[in-house]
Coordinates of N, CA and C in Angstrom, one line a residue:
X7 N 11.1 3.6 11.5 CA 12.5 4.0 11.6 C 13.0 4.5 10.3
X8 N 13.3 6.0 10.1 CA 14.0 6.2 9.1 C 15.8 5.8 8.9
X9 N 16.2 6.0 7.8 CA 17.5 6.4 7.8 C 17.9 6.9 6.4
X10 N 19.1 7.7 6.4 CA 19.8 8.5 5.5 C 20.1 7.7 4.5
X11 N 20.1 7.7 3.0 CA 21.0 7.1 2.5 C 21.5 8.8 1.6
X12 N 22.5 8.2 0.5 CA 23.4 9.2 -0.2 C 22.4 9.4 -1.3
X13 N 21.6 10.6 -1.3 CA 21.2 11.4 -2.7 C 21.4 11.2 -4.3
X14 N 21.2 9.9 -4.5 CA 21.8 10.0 -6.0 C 20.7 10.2 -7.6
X15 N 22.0 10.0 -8.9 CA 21.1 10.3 -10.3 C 19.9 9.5 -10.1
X16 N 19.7 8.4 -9.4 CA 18.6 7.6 -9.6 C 17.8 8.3 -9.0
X17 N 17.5 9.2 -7.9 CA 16.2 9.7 -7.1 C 16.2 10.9 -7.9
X18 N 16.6 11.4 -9.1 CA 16.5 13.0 -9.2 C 15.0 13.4 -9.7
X19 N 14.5 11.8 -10.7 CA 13.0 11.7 -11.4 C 11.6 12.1 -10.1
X20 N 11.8 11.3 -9.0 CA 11.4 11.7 -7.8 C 11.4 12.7 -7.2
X21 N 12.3 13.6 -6.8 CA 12.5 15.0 -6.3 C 11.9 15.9 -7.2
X22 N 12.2 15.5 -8.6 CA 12.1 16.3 -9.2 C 10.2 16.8 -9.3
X23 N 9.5 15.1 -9.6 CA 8.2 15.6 -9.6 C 7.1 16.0 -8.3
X24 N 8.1 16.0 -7.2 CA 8.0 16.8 -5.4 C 7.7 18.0 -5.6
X25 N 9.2 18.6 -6.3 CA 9.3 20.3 -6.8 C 8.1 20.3 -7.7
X26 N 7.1 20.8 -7.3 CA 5.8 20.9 -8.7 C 5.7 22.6 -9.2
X27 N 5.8 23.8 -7.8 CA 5.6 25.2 -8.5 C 6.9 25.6 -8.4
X28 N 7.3 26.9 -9.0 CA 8.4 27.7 -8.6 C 8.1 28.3 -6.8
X29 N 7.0 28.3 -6.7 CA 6.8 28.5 -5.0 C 7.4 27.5 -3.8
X30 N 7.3 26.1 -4.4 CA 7.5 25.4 -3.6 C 9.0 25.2 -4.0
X31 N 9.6 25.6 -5.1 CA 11.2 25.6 -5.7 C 11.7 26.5 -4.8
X32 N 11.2 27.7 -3.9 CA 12.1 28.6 -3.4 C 11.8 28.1 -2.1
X33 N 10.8 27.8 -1.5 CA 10.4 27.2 -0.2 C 11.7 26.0 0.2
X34 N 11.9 25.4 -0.9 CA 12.7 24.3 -0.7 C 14.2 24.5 -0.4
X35 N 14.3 25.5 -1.7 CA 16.0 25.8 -2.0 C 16.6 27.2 -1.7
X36 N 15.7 28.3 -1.5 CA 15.9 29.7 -1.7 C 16.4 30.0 -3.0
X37 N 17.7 30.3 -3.5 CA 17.5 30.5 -5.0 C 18.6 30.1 -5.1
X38 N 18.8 28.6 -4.5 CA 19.7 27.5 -5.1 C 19.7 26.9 -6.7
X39 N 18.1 26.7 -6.5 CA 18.0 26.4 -8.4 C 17.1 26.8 -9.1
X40 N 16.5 26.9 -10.1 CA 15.9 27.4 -10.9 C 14.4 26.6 -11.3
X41 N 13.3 27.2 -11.5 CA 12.4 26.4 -11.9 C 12.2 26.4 -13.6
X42 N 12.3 25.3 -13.7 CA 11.6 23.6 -13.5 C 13.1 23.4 -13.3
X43 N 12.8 22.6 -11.7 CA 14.3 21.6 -11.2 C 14.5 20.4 -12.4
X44 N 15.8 20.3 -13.0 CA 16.1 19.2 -13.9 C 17.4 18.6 -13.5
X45 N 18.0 17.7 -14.1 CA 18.6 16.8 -13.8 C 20.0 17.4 -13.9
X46 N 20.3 18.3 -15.1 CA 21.2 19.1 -15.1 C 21.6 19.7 -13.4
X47 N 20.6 20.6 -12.8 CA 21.0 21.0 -11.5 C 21.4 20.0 -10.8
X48 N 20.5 19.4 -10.3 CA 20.8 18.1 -9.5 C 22.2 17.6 -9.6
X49 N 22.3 17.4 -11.0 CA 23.8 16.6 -10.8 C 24.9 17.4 -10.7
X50 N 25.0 19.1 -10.9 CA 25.6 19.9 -10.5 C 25.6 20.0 -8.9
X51 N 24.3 20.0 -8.1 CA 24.1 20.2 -6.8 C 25.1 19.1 -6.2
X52 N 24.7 17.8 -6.4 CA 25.4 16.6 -5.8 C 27.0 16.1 -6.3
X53 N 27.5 16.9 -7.2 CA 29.2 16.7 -7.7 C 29.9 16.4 -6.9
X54 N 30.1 17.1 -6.0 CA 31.1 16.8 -5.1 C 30.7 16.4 -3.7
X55 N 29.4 16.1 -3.4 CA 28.8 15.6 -2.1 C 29.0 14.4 -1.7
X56 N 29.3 14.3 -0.5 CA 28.9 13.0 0.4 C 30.4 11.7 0.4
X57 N 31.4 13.0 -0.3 CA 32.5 12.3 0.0 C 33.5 12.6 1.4
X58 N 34.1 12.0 1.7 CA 34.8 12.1 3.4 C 35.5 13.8 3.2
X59 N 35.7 14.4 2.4 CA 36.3 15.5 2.8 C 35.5 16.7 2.1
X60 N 34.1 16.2 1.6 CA 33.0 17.0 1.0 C 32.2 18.1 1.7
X61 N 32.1 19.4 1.1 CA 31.5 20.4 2.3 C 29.8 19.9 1.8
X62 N 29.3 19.2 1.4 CA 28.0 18.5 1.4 C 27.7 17.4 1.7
X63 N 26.4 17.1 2.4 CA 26.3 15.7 2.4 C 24.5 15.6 2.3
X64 N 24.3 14.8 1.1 CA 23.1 15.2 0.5 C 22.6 13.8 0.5
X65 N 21.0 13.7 1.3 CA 20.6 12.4 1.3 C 19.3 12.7 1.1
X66 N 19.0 11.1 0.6 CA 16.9 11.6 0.7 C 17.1 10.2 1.6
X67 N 15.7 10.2 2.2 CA 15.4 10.4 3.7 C 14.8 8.5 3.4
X68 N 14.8 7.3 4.0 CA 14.2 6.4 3.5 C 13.1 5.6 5.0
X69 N 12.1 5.2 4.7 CA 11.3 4.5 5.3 C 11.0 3.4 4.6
X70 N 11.2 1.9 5.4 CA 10.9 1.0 4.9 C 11.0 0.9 3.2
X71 N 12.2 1.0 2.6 CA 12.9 1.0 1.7 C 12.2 1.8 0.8
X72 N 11.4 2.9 1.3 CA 10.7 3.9 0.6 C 11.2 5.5 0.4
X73 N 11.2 5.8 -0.5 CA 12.0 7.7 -0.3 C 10.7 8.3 0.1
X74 N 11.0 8.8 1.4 CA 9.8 9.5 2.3 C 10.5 11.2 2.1
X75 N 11.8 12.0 2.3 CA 12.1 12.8 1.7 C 13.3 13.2 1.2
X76 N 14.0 14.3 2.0 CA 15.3 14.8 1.3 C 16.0 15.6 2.2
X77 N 17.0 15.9 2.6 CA 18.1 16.6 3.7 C 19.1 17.0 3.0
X78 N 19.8 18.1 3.5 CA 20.8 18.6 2.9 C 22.2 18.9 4.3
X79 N 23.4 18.5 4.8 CA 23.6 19.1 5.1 C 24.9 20.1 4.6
X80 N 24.8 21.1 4.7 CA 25.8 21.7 3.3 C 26.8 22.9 4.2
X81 N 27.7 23.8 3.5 CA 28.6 24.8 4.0 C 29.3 24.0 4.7
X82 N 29.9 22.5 5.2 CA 30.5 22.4 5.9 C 32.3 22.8 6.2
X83 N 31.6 23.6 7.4 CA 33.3 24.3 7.8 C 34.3 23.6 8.8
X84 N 35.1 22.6 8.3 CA 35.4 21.9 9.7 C 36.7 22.7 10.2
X85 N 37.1 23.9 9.6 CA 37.9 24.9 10.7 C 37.1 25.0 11.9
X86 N 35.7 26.0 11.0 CA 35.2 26.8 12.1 C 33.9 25.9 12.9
X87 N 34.0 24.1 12.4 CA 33.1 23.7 13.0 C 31.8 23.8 13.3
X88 N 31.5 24.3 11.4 CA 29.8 25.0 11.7 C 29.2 24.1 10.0
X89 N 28.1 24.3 10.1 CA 27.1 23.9 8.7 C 26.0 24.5 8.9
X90 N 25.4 23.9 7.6 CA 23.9 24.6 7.6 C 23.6 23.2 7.1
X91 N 22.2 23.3 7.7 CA 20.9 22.1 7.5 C 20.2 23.1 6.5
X92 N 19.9 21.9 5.4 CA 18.5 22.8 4.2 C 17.7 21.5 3.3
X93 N 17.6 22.6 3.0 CA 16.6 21.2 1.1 C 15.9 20.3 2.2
X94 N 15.1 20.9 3.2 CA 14.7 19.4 4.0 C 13.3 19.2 3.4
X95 N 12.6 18.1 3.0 CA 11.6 18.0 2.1 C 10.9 16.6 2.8
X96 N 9.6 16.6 2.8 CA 9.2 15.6 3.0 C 7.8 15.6 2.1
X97 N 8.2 14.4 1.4 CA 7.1 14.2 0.0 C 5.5 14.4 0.7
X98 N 4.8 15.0 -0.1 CA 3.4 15.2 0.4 C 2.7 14.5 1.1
X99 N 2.4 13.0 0.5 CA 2.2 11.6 1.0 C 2.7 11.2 2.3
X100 N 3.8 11.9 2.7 CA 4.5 11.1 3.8 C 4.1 12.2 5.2
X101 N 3.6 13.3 4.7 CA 3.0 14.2 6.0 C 2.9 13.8 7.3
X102 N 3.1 14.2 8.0 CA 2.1 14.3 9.4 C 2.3 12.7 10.7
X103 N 3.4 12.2 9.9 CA 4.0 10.9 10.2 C 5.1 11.0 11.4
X104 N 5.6 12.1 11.4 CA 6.8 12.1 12.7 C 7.8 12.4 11.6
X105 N 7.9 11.8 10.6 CA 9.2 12.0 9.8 C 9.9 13.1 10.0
X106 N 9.6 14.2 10.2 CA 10.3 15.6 9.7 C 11.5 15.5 10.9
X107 N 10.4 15.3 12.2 CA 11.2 15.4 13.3 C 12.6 14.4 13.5
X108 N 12.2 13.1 13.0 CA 13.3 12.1 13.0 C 14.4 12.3 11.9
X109 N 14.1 12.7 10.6 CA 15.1 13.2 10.1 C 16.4 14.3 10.4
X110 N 15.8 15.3 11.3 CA 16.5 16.5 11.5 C 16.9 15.4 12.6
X111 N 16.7 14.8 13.8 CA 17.7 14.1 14.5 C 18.5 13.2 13.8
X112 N 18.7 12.5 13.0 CA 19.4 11.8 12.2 C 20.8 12.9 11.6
X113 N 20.6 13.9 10.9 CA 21.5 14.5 10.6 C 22.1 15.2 11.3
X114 N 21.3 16.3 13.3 CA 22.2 16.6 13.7 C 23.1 15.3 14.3
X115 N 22.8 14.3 14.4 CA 23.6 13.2 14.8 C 24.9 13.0 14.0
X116 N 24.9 13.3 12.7 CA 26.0 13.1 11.9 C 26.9 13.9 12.1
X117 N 26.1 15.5 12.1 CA 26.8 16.7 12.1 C 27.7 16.8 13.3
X118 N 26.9 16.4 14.8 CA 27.2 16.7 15.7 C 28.4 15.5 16.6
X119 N 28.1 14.4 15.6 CA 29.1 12.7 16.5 C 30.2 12.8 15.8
X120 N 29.3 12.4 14.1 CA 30.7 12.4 13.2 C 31.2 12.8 12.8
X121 N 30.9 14.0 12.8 CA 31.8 14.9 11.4 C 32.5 15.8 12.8
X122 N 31.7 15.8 14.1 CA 32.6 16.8 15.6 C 32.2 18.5 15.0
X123 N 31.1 18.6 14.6 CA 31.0 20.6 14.1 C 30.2 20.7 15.8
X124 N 29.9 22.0 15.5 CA 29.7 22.8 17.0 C 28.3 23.3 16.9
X125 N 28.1 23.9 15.6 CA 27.3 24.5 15.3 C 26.3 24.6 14.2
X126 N 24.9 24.3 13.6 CA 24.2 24.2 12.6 C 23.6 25.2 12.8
X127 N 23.0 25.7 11.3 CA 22.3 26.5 11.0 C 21.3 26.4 10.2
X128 N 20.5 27.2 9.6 CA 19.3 27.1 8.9 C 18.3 28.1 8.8
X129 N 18.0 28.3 7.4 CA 16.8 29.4 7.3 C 15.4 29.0 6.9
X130 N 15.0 29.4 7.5 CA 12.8 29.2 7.6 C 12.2 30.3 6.6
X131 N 11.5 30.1 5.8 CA 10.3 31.3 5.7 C 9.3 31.2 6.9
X132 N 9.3 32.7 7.4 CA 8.6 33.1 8.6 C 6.8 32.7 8.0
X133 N 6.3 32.3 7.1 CA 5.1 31.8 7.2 C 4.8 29.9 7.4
X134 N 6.3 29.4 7.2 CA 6.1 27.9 7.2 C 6.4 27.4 8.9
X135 N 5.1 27.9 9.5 CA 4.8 28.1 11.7 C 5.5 26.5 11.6
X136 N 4.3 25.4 10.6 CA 4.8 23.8 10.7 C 6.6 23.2 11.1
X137 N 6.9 23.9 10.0 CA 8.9 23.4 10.0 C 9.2 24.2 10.9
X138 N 9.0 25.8 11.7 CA 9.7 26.7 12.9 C 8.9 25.8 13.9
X139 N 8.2 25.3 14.1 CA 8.0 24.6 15.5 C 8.2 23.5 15.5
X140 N 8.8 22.1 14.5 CA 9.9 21.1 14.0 C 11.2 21.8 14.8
X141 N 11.6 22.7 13.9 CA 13.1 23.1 14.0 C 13.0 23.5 16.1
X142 N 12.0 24.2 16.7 CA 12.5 24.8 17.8 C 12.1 23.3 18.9
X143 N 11.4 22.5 18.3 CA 11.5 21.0 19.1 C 12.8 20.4 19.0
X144 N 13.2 20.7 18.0 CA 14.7 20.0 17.8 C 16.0 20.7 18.4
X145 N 15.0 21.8 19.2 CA 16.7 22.9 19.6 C 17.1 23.4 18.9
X146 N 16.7 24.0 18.1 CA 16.9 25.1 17.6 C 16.5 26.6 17.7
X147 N 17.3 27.2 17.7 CA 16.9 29.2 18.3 C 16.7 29.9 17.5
X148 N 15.9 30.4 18.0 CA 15.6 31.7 16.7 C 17.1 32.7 16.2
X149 N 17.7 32.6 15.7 CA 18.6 34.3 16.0 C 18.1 35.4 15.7
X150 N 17.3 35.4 14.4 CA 16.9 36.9 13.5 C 16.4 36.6 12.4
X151 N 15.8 38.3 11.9 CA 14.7 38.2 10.7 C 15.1 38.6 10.0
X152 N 15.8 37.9 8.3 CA 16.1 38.8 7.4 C 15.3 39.2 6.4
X153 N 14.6 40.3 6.5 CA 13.6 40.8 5.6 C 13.2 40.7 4.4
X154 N 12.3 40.0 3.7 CA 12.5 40.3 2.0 C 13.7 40.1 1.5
X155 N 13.9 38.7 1.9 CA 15.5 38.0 1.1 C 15.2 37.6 -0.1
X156 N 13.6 36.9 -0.5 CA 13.1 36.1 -2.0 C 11.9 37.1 -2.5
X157 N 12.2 37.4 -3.9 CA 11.0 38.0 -4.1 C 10.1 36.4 -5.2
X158 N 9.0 36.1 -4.8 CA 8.3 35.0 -5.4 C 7.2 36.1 -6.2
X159 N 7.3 35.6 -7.2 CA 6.0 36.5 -7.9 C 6.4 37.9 -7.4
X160 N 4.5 38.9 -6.6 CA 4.9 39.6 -6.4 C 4.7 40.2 -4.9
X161 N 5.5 38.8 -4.3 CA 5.3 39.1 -2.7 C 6.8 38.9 -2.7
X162 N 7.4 39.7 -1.0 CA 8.5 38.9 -0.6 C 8.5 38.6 0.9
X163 N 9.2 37.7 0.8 CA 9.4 36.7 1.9 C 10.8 36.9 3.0
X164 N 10.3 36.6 3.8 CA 11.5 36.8 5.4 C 11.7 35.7 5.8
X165 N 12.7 35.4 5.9 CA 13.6 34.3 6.4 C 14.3 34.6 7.5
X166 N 13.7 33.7 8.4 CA 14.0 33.5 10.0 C 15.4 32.4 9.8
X167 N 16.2 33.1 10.7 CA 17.7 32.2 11.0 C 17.5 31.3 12.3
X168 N 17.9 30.6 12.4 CA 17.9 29.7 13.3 C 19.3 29.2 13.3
X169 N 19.1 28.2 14.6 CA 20.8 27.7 14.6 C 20.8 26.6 16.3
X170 N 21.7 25.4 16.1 CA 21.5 25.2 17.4 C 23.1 24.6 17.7
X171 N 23.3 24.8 18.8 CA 25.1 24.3 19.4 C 25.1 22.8 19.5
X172 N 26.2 22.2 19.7 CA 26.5 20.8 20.2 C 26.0 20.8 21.3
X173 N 26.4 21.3 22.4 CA 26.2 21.5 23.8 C 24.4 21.6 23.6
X174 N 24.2 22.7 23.2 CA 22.5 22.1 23.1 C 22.0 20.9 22.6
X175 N 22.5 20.4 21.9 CA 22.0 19.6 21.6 C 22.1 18.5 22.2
X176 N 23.6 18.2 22.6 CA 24.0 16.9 23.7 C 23.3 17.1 24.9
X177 N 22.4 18.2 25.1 CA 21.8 18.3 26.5 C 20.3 17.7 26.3
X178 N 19.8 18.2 24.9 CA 18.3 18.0 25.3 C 18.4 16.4 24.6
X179 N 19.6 15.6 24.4 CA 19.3 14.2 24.0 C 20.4 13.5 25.1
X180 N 20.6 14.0 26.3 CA 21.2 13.7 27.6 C 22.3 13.0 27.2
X181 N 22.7 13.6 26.0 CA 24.4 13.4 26.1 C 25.5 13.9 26.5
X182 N 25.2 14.8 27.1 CA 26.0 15.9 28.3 C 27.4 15.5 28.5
X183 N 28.4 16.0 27.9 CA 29.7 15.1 28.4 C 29.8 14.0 27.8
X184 N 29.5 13.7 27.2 CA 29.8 12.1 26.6 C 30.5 12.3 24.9
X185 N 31.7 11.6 25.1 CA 32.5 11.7 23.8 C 32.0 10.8 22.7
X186 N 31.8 10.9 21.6 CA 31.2 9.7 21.0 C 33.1 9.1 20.4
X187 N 33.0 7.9 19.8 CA 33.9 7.4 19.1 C 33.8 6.7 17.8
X188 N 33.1 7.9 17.3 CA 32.5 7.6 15.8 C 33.8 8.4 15.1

């Protein structure tokens, strides 16, 4: 059984030695940060996160009081009742465990009970099949292909959008109608 705790200075040593290439730095972040990830970014990333009226809410992921990985949910718009899911990371060691899947339920739970948004979003590199077939178990849709958004070295990369509704989501975890009172 996982759960979320709040991303803090103390885990950045950890994350940080996760992030090992600039390949896996853009995989992770798109061109959120810079390689070599340092603590400087980090504590810029998390400044104003994970407070009640914060458009972030940045956790690493815990099993049996262990950091298994890292979640992001960030842009939060509570006009328009939308966010984006990112930074989802699960440390090498902890593969192949179910983790990925339970985490992304954990956070749309947050997005979708507590905080009342409508709508999440999220971008894939169209070569990582592993996290697009995560994300489309968890209900999430494809929308579209944005072409050669990262150039890495001297390839570039396409980033598939995805995205999934409340209503989808309250359907495929048979909450259909049901108000939460979180």
């Amino acid at each position: 059984m996982l759960k979320l705790e709040p991303f803090t200075e103390k885990d950045f040593d950890l994350l940080i030695s996760w992030i090992s290439t600039p390949e896996l730095l853009v995989q992770w972040s798109g061109a959120h940060f810079k390689f070599p990830l340092d603590h400087e970014q980090l504590a810029k990333y998390i400044h104003s996160a994970n407070l009640e009226t914060s458009s972030d809410y940045i956790f690493k992921v815990m099993a049996n009081d262990e950091i298994v990985g890292h979640i992001c949910l960030g842009r939060v718009d509570r006009v328009n009742e939308t966010a984006r899911m990112g930074k989802v990371f699960i440390r090498p060691a902890a593969r192949g465990k179910g983790y990925a899947s339970e985490m992304i339920h954990l956070i749309l739970n947050i997005a979708f009970q507590e905080l009342k948004l409508n709508r999440i979003s999220l971008g894939v590199f169209d070569f990582n099949l592993p996290a697009i077939k995560i994300y489309q178990q968890a209900g999430f849709q494809m929308e579209g292909l944005l072409r050669q958004t990262n150039k890495v070295k001297n390839d570039y990369w396409n980033l598939i959008e995805m995205s999934i509704l409340k209503g989808e989501w309250q359907a495929s975890n048979g909450l259909a109608g049901i108000q939460s009172n979180v």
